[in-house]
């Protein structure tokens, strides 16, 4: 089974625990914090993945980092380590947020622009996407001067390319095919 499928199953289990206990948002914050710590520190990641470090030590490390987290969450972490899946915590966090986004009827969008947008432009893009999709949109803006103008929007697996660069390439192909 692919690691993404396994992570999705763990995320679904954590999400179900969160819904049952009414702590979905708290679980999201905790899984984000742990995933961020693992991703930010190669030393922590190496420790969690090392076969030389016992599962008990890994469990203490993770649950110690989650001091103050709900009991269900720390039990979940212990189960993840028991099955040797602690390296998947960053992917589990991503999958968890996808489930939460479905629950809240929202979508995350990556928006690439040719120049840095001001707050007014960000708001207009967000509203336009929300109107088109009928969902709340959580946009993340990045800049890539190579697209020349327009925008590229990534919604999960879909890419909506409205860049000037793409239009130029398409026009060039049309002119050369004549």
Coordinates of C-alpha atoms in Angstrom, one line a residue, residues 6 15 31 34 37 41 63 67 80 100 106 111 122 124 133 135 137 142 145 156 162 167 174 178:
X6 CA -1.8 4.7 4.6
X15 CA -10.4 13.0 12.0
X31 CA -0.9 17.6 14.0
X34 CA 4.2 18.1 15.1
X37 CA 8.7 20.3 13.9
X41 CA 14.4 19.5 11.9
X63 CA 3.9 12.7 23.2
X67 CA 2.3 18.1 26.2
X80 CA 1.2 5.6 14.9
X100 CA -11.4 19.1 7.4
X106 CA -13.6 25.0 1.6
X111 CA -2.2 31.3 -7.0
X122 CA -5.7 39.2 -3.3
X124 CA -10.6 40.2 -5.6
X133 CA -16.4 27.3 -6.9
X135 CA -16.9 27.3 -1.6
X137 CA -11.2 29.6 -0.8
X142 CA 3.4 33.1 -4.9
X145 CA 7.9 36.6 -13.1
X156 CA -5.8 20.1 -5.9
X162 CA -4.4 31.9 -17.5
X167 CA -1.2 32.4 -24.3
X174 CA -1.3 28.3 -34.1
X178 CA -0.6 27.3 -40.7

